[in-house]
mmCIF file of C-alpha atoms in Angstrom:
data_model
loop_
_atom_site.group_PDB
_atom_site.id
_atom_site.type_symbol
_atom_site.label_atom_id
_atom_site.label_comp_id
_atom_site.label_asym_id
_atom_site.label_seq_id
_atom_site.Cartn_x
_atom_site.Cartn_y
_atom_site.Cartn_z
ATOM 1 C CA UNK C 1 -21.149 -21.774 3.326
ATOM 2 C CA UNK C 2 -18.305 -20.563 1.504
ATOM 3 C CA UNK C 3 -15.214 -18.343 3.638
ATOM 4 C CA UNK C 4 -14.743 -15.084 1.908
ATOM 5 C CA UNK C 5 -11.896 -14.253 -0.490
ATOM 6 C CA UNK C 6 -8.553 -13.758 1.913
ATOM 7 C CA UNK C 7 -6.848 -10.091 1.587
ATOM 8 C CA UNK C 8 -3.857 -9.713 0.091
ATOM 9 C CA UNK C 9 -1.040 -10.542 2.955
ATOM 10 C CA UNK C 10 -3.199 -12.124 4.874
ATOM 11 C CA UNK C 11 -2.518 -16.020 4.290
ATOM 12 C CA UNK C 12 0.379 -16.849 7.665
ATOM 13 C CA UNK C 13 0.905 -13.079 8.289
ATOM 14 C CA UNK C 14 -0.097 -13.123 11.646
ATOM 15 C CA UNK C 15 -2.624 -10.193 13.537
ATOM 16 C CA UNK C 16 -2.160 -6.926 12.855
ATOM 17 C CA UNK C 17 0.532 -4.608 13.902
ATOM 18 C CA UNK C 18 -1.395 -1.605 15.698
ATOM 19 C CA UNK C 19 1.428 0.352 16.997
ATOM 20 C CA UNK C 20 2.894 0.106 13.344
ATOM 21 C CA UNK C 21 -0.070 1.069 11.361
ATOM 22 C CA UNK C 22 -0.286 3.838 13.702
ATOM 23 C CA UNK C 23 3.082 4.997 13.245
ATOM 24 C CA UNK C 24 2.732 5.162 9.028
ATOM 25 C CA UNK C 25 -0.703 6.636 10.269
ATOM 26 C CA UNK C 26 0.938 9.631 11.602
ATOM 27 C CA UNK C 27 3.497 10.162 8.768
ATOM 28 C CA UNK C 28 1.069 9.713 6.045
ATOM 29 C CA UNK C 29 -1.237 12.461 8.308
ATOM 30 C CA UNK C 30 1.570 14.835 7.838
ATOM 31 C CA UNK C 31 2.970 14.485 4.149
ATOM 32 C CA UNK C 32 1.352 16.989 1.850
ATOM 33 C CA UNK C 33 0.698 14.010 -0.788
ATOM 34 C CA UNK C 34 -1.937 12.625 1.570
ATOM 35 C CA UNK C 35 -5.654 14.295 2.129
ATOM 36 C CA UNK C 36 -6.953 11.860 4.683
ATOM 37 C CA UNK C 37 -6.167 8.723 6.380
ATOM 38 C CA UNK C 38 -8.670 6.722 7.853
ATOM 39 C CA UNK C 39 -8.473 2.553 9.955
ATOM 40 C CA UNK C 40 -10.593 -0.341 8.829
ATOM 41 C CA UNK C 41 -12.570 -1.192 10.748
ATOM 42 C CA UNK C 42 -11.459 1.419 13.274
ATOM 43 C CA UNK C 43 -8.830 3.314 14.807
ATOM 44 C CA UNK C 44 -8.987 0.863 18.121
ATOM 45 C CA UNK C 45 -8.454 -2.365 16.302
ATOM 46 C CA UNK C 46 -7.380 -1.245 13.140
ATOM 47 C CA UNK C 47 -6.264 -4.076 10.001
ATOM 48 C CA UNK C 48 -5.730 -1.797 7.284
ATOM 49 C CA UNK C 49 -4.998 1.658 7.083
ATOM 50 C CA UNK C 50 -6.160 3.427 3.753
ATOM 51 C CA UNK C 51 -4.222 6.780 2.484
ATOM 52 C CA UNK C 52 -6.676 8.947 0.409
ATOM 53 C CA UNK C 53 -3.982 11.170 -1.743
ATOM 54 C CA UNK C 54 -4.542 14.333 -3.132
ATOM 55 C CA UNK C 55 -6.748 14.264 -6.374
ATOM 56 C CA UNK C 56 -4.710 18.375 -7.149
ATOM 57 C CA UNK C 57 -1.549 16.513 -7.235
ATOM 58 C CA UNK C 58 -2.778 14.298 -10.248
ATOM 59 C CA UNK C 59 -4.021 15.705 -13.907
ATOM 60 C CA UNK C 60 -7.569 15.453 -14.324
ATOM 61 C CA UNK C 61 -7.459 11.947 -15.947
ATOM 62 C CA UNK C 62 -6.571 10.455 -12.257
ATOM 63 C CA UNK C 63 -10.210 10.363 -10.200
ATOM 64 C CA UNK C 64 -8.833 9.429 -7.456
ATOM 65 C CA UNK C 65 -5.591 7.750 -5.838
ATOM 66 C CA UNK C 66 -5.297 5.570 -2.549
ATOM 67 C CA UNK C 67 -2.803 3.285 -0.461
ATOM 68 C CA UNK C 68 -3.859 0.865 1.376
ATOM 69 C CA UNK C 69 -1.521 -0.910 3.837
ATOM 70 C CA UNK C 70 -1.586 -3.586 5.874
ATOM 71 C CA UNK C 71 1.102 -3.998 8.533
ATOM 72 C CA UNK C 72 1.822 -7.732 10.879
ATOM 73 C CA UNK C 73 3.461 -8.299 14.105
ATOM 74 C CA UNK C 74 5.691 -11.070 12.251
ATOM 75 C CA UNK C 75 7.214 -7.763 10.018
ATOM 76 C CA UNK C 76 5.151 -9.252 7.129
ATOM 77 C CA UNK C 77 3.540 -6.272 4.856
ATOM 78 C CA UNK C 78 1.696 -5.356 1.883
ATOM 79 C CA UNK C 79 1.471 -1.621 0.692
ATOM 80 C CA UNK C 80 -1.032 -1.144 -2.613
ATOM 81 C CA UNK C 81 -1.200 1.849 -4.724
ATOM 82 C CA UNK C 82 -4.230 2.251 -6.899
ATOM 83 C CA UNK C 83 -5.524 4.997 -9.362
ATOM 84 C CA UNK C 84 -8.694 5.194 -10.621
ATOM 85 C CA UNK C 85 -8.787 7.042 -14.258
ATOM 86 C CA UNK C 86 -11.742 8.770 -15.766
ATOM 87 C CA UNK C 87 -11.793 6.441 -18.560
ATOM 88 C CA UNK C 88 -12.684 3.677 -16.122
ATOM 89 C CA UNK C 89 -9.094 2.520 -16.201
ATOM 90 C CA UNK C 90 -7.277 1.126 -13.402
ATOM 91 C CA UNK C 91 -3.800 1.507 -12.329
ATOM 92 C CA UNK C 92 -1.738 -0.287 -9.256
ATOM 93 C CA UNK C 93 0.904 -1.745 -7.680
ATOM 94 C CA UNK C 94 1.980 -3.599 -4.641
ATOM 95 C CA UNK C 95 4.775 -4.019 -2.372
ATOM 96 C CA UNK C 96 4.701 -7.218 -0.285
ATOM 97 C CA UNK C 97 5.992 -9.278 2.218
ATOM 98 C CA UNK C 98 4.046 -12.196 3.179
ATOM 99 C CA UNK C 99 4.502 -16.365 2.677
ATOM 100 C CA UNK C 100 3.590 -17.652 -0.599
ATOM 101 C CA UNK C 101 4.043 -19.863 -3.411
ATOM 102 C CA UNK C 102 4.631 -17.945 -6.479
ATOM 103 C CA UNK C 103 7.579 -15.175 -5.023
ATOM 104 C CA UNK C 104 10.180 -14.500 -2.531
ATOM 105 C CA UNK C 105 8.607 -13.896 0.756
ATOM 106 C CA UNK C 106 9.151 -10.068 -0.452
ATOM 107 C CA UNK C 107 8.148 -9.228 -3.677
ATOM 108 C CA UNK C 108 6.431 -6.736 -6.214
ATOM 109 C CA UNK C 109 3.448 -6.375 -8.187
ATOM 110 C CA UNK C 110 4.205 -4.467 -11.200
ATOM 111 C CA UNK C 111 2.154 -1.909 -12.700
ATOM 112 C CA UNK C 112 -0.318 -1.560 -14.510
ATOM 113 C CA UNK C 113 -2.601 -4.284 -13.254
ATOM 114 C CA UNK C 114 -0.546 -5.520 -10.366
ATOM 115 C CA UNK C 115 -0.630 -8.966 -11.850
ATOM 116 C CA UNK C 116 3.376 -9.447 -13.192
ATOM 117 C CA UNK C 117 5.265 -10.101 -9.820
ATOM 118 C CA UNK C 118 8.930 -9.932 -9.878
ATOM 119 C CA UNK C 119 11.237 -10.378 -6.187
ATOM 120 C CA UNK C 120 11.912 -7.501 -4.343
ATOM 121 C CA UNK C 121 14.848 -6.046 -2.889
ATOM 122 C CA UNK C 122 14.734 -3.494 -0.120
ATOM 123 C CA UNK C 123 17.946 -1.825 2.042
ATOM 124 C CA UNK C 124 15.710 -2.114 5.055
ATOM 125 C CA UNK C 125 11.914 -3.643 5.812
ATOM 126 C CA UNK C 126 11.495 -0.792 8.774
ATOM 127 C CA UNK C 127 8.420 0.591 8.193
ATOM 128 C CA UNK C 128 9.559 3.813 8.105
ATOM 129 C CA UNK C 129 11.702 2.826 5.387
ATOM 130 C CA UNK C 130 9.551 0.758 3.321
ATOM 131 C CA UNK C 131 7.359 3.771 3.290
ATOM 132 C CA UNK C 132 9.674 6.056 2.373
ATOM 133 C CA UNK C 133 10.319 3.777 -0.967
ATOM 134 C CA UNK C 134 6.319 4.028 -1.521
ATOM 135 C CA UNK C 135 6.320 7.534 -1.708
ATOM 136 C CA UNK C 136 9.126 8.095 -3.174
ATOM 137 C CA UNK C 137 7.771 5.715 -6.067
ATOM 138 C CA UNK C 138 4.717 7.442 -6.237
ATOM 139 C CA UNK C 139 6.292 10.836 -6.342
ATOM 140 C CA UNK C 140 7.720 9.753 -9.479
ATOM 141 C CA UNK C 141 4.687 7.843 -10.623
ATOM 142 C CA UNK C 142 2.829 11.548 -10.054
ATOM 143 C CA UNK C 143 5.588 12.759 -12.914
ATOM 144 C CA UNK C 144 5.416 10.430 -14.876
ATOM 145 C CA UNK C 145 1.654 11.567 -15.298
ATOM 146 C CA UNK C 146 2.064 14.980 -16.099
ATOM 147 C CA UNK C 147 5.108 14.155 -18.697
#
């Protein structure tokens, strides 16, 4: 039998960080960007937690826009933003920070199609801060749209 495909960040990332996830849980809960937030597979042992933003922020073209984010105990990360378009289009990106063979343990997956990586620099890899460079990018991403 075959093993199924391995999620992004999860190849030497060690388990989940719960108290983390629950943290950017509780900011993306309160930021006016986000509609809902929701744990896979649950809030008691979550491994991802999925920000549903809010399809009013977007023009019509934009069907609808999510981060995902998945958080380790060893600090490792990855944090994707993708919009769906009415056209069928897809757009996304990805923060990461994770072992691997083609990048710096932190890197980025550039836009459109999240396929072009390039190394990443960040001032901090707090949470807190790494999410605060998310939204910030997809603040401008969100202006970008309606320009």
């Amino acid at each position: 039998m075959s093993q199924p495909p391995e999620e992004p960040g999860a190849h030497s990332t060690g388990p989940a960080d719960r108290q983390t996830l629950r943290l950017l849980e509780r900011h993306l809960s309160s930021d006016s960007l986000v509609a809902e937030t929701a744990f896979d597979p649950d809030p008691y042992e979550p491994r991802l937690l999925r920000g549903l933003l809010d399809a009013g922020r977007y023009p019509d073209a934009v069907t609808v826009a999510r981060l995902d984010i998945r958080w380790f105990t060893t600090g490792d990360f990855s944090v994707h933003y993708v919009e769906a378009h009415e056209d069928g289009e897809r757009w996304a990106c990805r923060w990461d920070r994770h072992p691997n063979a083609h990048n710096t343990r932190l890197h980025f997956h550039e836009p459109p199609a999240a396929t072009e990586i390039s190394d990443l620099e960040l001032p901090s890899s707090h949470p807190l801060d790494v999410y605060a460079t998310v939204l910030t990018a997809i603040e401008q991403r969100i202006e970008t749209l309606w320009s």
